[in-house]
Tab-separated table of C-alpha atoms in Angstrom:
chain	number	residue	atom	x	y	z
A	123	UNK	CA	11.120	5.149	15.757
A	124	UNK	CA	11.486	8.379	13.850
A	125	UNK	CA	10.153	8.907	10.334
A	126	UNK	CA	12.688	10.572	8.051
A	127	UNK	CA	13.262	11.421	4.402
A	128	UNK	CA	15.835	9.358	2.515
A	129	UNK	CA	16.599	10.848	-0.898
A	130	UNK	CA	19.133	8.125	-1.742
A	131	UNK	CA	16.405	5.565	-2.520
A	132	UNK	CA	14.900	7.935	-5.105
A	133	UNK	CA	18.331	8.315	-6.706
A	134	UNK	CA	18.720	4.528	-6.846
A	135	UNK	CA	15.468	4.165	-8.809
A	136	UNK	CA	16.050	4.101	-12.561
A	137	UNK	CA	13.946	5.918	-15.169
A	138	UNK	CA	12.645	2.532	-16.357
A	139	UNK	CA	11.459	1.650	-12.833
A	140	UNK	CA	9.619	4.969	-12.571
A	141	UNK	CA	8.139	4.479	-16.046
A	142	UNK	CA	6.744	1.049	-15.077
A	143	UNK	CA	4.906	2.460	-12.072
A	144	UNK	CA	3.838	5.533	-14.051
A	145	UNK	CA	2.321	3.298	-16.752
A	146	UNK	CA	0.748	0.803	-14.347
A	147	UNK	CA	-0.902	3.610	-12.366
A	148	UNK	CA	-2.440	5.053	-15.509
A	149	UNK	CA	-3.547	1.697	-16.901
A	150	UNK	CA	-5.183	0.548	-13.652
A	151	UNK	CA	-7.076	3.844	-13.240
A	152	UNK	CA	-8.283	3.711	-16.844
A	153	UNK	CA	-9.308	0.044	-16.535
A	154	UNK	CA	-11.141	0.713	-13.242
A	155	UNK	CA	-13.144	3.412	-15.011
A	156	UNK	CA	-13.954	1.052	-17.893
A	157	UNK	CA	-15.060	-1.704	-15.471
A	158	UNK	CA	-17.348	0.754	-13.660
A	159	UNK	CA	-18.869	1.923	-16.969
A	160	UNK	CA	-19.367	-1.639	-18.247
A	161	UNK	CA	-20.361	-3.544	-15.076
A	162	UNK	CA	-21.585	-0.774	-12.765
A	163	UNK	CA	-20.383	1.051	-9.677
A	164	UNK	CA	-20.292	-2.085	-7.493
A	165	UNK	CA	-17.710	-3.885	-9.652
A	166	UNK	CA	-15.772	-0.679	-10.308
A	167	UNK	CA	-15.613	0.072	-6.597
A	168	UNK	CA	-13.830	-3.190	-5.819
A	169	UNK	CA	-10.929	-2.252	-8.069
A	170	UNK	CA	-10.350	1.043	-6.251
A	171	UNK	CA	-8.344	-0.999	-3.736
A	172	UNK	CA	-6.474	-3.085	-6.295
A	173	UNK	CA	-2.793	-3.390	-5.333
A	174	UNK	CA	-1.945	-1.753	-8.653
A	175	UNK	CA	1.687	-0.864	-8.274
A	176	UNK	CA	2.347	-2.812	-5.088
A	177	UNK	CA	4.183	-5.725	-6.813
A	178	UNK	CA	6.444	-3.223	-8.611
A	179	UNK	CA	7.078	-1.222	-5.424
A	180	UNK	CA	7.796	-4.199	-3.176
A	181	UNK	CA	10.158	-5.655	-5.789
A	182	UNK	CA	12.019	-2.339	-5.940
A	183	UNK	CA	12.374	-2.268	-2.147
A	184	UNK	CA	13.857	-5.781	-2.246
A	185	UNK	CA	16.181	-4.912	-5.151
A	186	UNK	CA	17.474	-1.717	-3.539
A	187	UNK	CA	18.209	-3.459	-0.230
A	188	UNK	CA	20.092	-6.229	-2.051
A	189	UNK	CA	22.098	-3.612	-3.987
A	190	UNK	CA	22.934	-1.806	-0.745
A	191	UNK	CA	24.275	-5.035	0.775
A	192	UNK	CA	26.122	-5.912	-2.456
A	193	UNK	CA	28.050	-2.667	-2.152
A	194	UNK	CA	29.364	-3.862	1.220
A	195	UNK	CA	30.323	-7.255	-0.224
A	196	UNK	CA	27.342	-9.221	1.141
A	197	UNK	CA	24.662	-11.101	-0.802
A	198	UNK	CA	21.790	-9.325	0.900
A	199	UNK	CA	19.025	-11.657	-0.328
A	200	UNK	CA	17.566	-12.196	3.133
A	201	UNK	CA	17.866	-8.521	4.084
A	202	UNK	CA	16.140	-7.613	0.801
A	203	UNK	CA	13.219	-9.913	1.529
A	204	UNK	CA	12.951	-8.686	5.100
A	205	UNK	CA	12.752	-5.094	3.841
A	206	UNK	CA	10.062	-6.131	1.341
A	207	UNK	CA	8.170	-7.926	4.138
A	208	UNK	CA	8.286	-4.759	6.261
A	209	UNK	CA	6.988	-2.774	3.302
A	210	UNK	CA	4.115	-5.260	2.939
A	211	UNK	CA	3.380	-5.051	6.684
A	212	UNK	CA	3.188	-1.272	6.270
A	213	UNK	CA	0.761	-1.729	3.365
A	214	UNK	CA	-1.431	-3.922	5.593
A	215	UNK	CA	-1.616	-1.041	8.096
A	216	UNK	CA	-2.224	1.384	5.228
A	217	UNK	CA	-5.183	-0.752	4.159
A	218	UNK	CA	-6.808	-0.132	7.568
A	219	UNK	CA	-6.601	3.568	6.732
A	220	UNK	CA	-8.047	2.790	3.306
A	221	UNK	CA	-10.982	1.134	5.078
A	222	UNK	CA	-11.591	4.461	6.847
A	223	UNK	CA	-11.356	6.204	3.452
A	224	UNK	CA	-13.989	3.929	1.888
A	225	UNK	CA	-16.388	4.165	4.843
A	226	UNK	CA	-16.076	7.966	4.949
A	227	UNK	CA	-16.726	8.412	1.222
A	228	UNK	CA	-19.562	5.870	1.250
A	229	UNK	CA	-21.212	7.624	4.193
A	230	UNK	CA	-20.809	11.282	3.210
A	231	UNK	CA	-20.444	11.505	-0.605
A	232	UNK	CA	-24.230	11.502	-1.021
A	233	UNK	CA	-24.806	14.262	1.539
A	234	UNK	CA	-21.960	16.722	0.967
A	235	UNK	CA	-19.847	17.901	-1.978
A	236	UNK	CA	-18.364	14.599	-3.269
A	237	UNK	CA	-15.097	16.296	-4.236
A	238	UNK	CA	-14.592	17.713	-0.742
A	239	UNK	CA	-15.540	14.368	0.781
A	240	UNK	CA	-13.032	12.450	-1.391
A	241	UNK	CA	-10.217	14.890	-0.574
A	242	UNK	CA	-11.095	14.850	3.148
A	243	UNK	CA	-11.164	11.051	3.059
A	244	UNK	CA	-7.511	11.098	1.938
A	245	UNK	CA	-6.692	12.922	5.175
A	246	UNK	CA	-8.811	10.360	7.054
A	247	UNK	CA	-6.695	7.603	5.433
A	248	UNK	CA	-3.481	9.125	6.738
A	249	UNK	CA	-4.966	10.137	10.093
A	250	UNK	CA	-6.017	6.494	10.598
A	251	UNK	CA	-2.987	4.665	9.189
A	252	UNK	CA	-0.324	6.930	10.744
A	253	UNK	CA	-1.310	6.459	14.413
A	254	UNK	CA	-1.947	2.704	13.894
A	255	UNK	CA	1.568	2.375	12.456
A	256	UNK	CA	2.926	4.296	15.451
A	257	UNK	CA	1.044	2.051	17.900
A	258	UNK	CA	2.135	-1.091	16.054
A	259	UNK	CA	5.738	0.079	16.055
A	260	UNK	CA	5.762	0.822	19.773
A	261	UNK	CA	4.224	-2.593	20.530
A	262	UNK	CA	6.847	-4.251	18.324
A	263	UNK	CA	9.606	-2.325	20.093
A	264	UNK	CA	8.265	-3.377	23.488
A	265	UNK	CA	8.191	-7.027	22.425
A	266	UNK	CA	11.709	-6.724	21.023
A	267	UNK	CA	12.980	-5.148	24.253
A	268	UNK	CA	11.232	-7.834	26.291
A	269	UNK	CA	12.965	-10.511	24.187
A	270	UNK	CA	16.309	-8.760	24.742
A	271	UNK	CA	15.621	-8.652	28.457
A	272	UNK	CA	15.056	-12.434	28.512
A	273	UNK	CA	18.434	-12.996	26.833
A	274	UNK	CA	20.209	-10.370	28.889
A	275	UNK	CA	22.213	-11.988	31.738
A	276	UNK	CA	21.327	-9.084	34.019
A	277	UNK	CA	17.678	-10.145	33.894
A	278	UNK	CA	18.301	-13.880	34.229
A	279	UNK	CA	17.370	-15.704	37.361
A	280	UNK	CA	20.651	-16.489	39.134
A	281	UNK	CA	19.375	-19.213	41.479
B	132	UNK	CA	-15.194	7.565	-24.560
B	133	UNK	CA	-11.530	7.583	-25.686
B	134	UNK	CA	-10.963	11.007	-24.158
B	135	UNK	CA	-12.430	9.720	-20.875
B	136	UNK	CA	-9.978	6.789	-20.876
B	137	UNK	CA	-7.090	9.121	-21.755
B	138	UNK	CA	-8.026	11.521	-18.938
B	139	UNK	CA	-8.222	8.650	-16.461
B	140	UNK	CA	-4.839	7.396	-17.649
B	141	UNK	CA	-3.156	10.798	-17.250
B	142	UNK	CA	-4.742	11.650	-13.886
B	143	UNK	CA	-4.272	8.118	-12.566
B	144	UNK	CA	-0.607	7.834	-13.488
B	145	UNK	CA	0.133	11.231	-11.933
B	146	UNK	CA	-1.569	10.521	-8.602
B	147	UNK	CA	-0.298	6.927	-8.343
B	148	UNK	CA	3.265	8.022	-9.168
B	149	UNK	CA	3.093	10.883	-6.652
B	150	UNK	CA	2.144	8.479	-3.841
B	151	UNK	CA	4.821	5.993	-5.001
B	152	UNK	CA	7.532	8.679	-4.904
B	153	UNK	CA	6.438	9.824	-1.435
B	154	UNK	CA	6.704	6.179	-0.335
B	155	UNK	CA	10.206	5.937	-1.857
B	156	UNK	CA	11.351	9.005	0.025
B	157	UNK	CA	10.324	7.841	3.469
B	158	UNK	CA	12.137	5.808	6.075
B	159	UNK	CA	11.634	3.376	7.871
B	160	UNK	CA	10.369	0.855	5.331
B	161	UNK	CA	7.297	-0.149	7.321
B	162	UNK	CA	6.139	3.497	7.322
B	163	UNK	CA	6.895	3.889	3.616
B	164	UNK	CA	4.794	0.753	3.119
B	165	UNK	CA	1.697	2.681	4.222
B	166	UNK	CA	1.876	4.378	0.836
B	167	UNK	CA	1.622	0.985	-0.865
B	168	UNK	CA	-1.994	1.077	0.314
B	169	UNK	CA	-2.547	4.774	-0.360
B	170	UNK	CA	-5.892	5.701	-1.910
B	171	UNK	CA	-4.151	6.630	-5.175
B	172	UNK	CA	-6.364	4.813	-7.710
B	173	UNK	CA	-9.426	5.566	-5.558
B	174	UNK	CA	-8.591	9.260	-5.371
B	175	UNK	CA	-8.058	9.574	-9.132
B	176	UNK	CA	-11.138	7.515	-10.045
B	177	UNK	CA	-13.533	9.023	-7.506
B	178	UNK	CA	-12.457	12.604	-8.263
B	179	UNK	CA	-13.058	12.013	-11.973
B	180	UNK	CA	-16.376	10.322	-11.175
B	181	UNK	CA	-17.548	13.439	-9.328
B	182	UNK	CA	-17.279	15.381	-12.608
B	183	UNK	CA	-19.273	12.968	-14.734
B	184	UNK	CA	-21.657	11.027	-12.466
B	185	UNK	CA	-24.082	11.680	-9.620
B	186	UNK	CA	-22.905	11.683	-5.999
B	187	UNK	CA	-24.787	8.413	-5.416
B	188	UNK	CA	-22.502	6.691	-7.971
B	189	UNK	CA	-19.414	7.845	-6.030
B	190	UNK	CA	-20.948	6.618	-2.752
B	191	UNK	CA	-21.877	3.243	-4.319
B	192	UNK	CA	-18.318	2.782	-5.562
B	193	UNK	CA	-16.930	3.551	-2.116
B	194	UNK	CA	-19.329	1.038	-0.504
B	195	UNK	CA	-18.033	-1.873	-2.585
B	196	UNK	CA	-14.477	-0.591	-2.231
B	197	UNK	CA	-14.667	-2.016	1.308
B	198	UNK	CA	-14.485	-5.533	-0.195
B	199	UNK	CA	-11.351	-4.604	-2.131
B	200	UNK	CA	-9.836	-3.095	1.004
B	201	UNK	CA	-10.447	-6.262	3.041
B	202	UNK	CA	-8.831	-8.256	0.211
B	203	UNK	CA	-5.892	-5.818	0.239
B	204	UNK	CA	-5.420	-6.245	4.004
B	205	UNK	CA	-5.316	-10.050	3.632
B	206	UNK	CA	-3.055	-9.744	0.552
B	207	UNK	CA	-0.474	-7.510	2.263
B	208	UNK	CA	-0.403	-9.625	5.438
B	209	UNK	CA	0.064	-12.842	3.422
B	210	UNK	CA	2.949	-11.315	1.443
B	211	UNK	CA	4.627	-10.049	4.603
B	212	UNK	CA	4.285	-13.469	6.267
B	213	UNK	CA	5.502	-15.455	3.248
B	214	UNK	CA	8.521	-13.186	2.686
B	215	UNK	CA	9.534	-13.469	6.328
B	216	UNK	CA	8.972	-17.208	6.710
B	217	UNK	CA	9.580	-18.837	3.335
B	218	UNK	CA	12.271	-16.713	1.700
B	219	UNK	CA	10.246	-16.283	-1.490
B	220	UNK	CA	11.178	-13.538	-4.010
B	221	UNK	CA	9.021	-10.411	-3.550
B	222	UNK	CA	7.842	-10.322	-7.162
B	223	UNK	CA	6.708	-13.966	-7.101
B	224	UNK	CA	4.875	-13.529	-3.777
B	225	UNK	CA	3.143	-10.298	-4.773
B	226	UNK	CA	2.135	-11.660	-8.186
B	227	UNK	CA	0.879	-14.952	-6.714
B	228	UNK	CA	-1.180	-13.277	-4.016
B	229	UNK	CA	-2.800	-10.947	-6.565
B	230	UNK	CA	-4.919	-14.002	-7.412
B	231	UNK	CA	-5.877	-14.223	-3.732
B	232	UNK	CA	-6.821	-10.525	-3.819
B	233	UNK	CA	-9.020	-11.153	-6.847
B	234	UNK	CA	-10.641	-14.198	-5.199
B	235	UNK	CA	-11.440	-12.402	-1.944
B	236	UNK	CA	-12.646	-9.220	-3.679
B	237	UNK	CA	-14.896	-11.039	-6.163
B	238	UNK	CA	-16.117	-13.336	-3.380
B	239	UNK	CA	-17.115	-10.226	-1.403
B	240	UNK	CA	-18.978	-8.839	-4.401
B	241	UNK	CA	-20.870	-12.083	-5.024
B	242	UNK	CA	-21.648	-12.767	-1.335
């Protein structure tokens, strides 16, 4: 499956929807800093992986898919939820990359320039999550094709 | 103190929004979803930490971040499963499972 850029979903997002995520992002980062200052690095660290804007994002994905189906005269509720579920599945894979990020920073921030380590860790996140997504997708495709093959009369046992 | 909070707010909202917009732009949805678990808050917080605290503080934060990441993995998988199987609205599922995230993350910290 090919990754592509779809500008239409950005156009569908309203200013209010952007503002919500903009605000939430700022609030969560500020609160994480306050927690670290008040309760120490250990507690602050936990909140670095807080799904801060995930509820807002996944709701938007669902809403946009429903709107797309509405425009073709369908309800689109199920399609909307399926799209949101796929988004969440992607986030689960992204969290494996985030694990790589945390391990990398934890291991090297004390030995090298912390700023360089944090920026490099962002590349580690993508370099981990991207290939896992690719692998997951190809496995899913294989399973899907295998299921099609079972239902395909050409593959059925004709005895 | 207030200027520190304001700086975190401005830097955080910019980085988080940037990752969110990248996620919006990409297709298919499962790939765009990767950006739902982007290190946006971590990047903003840790970069700011490097200016004000010792490297050991950054490393300590990243060590406990692992607990939050494990909670995030469970959280995202649960949401995906519930949306597929039980036809629950996305907002309700993601808000409900935030409690699960909190439980797992705090459990990790206390364990």
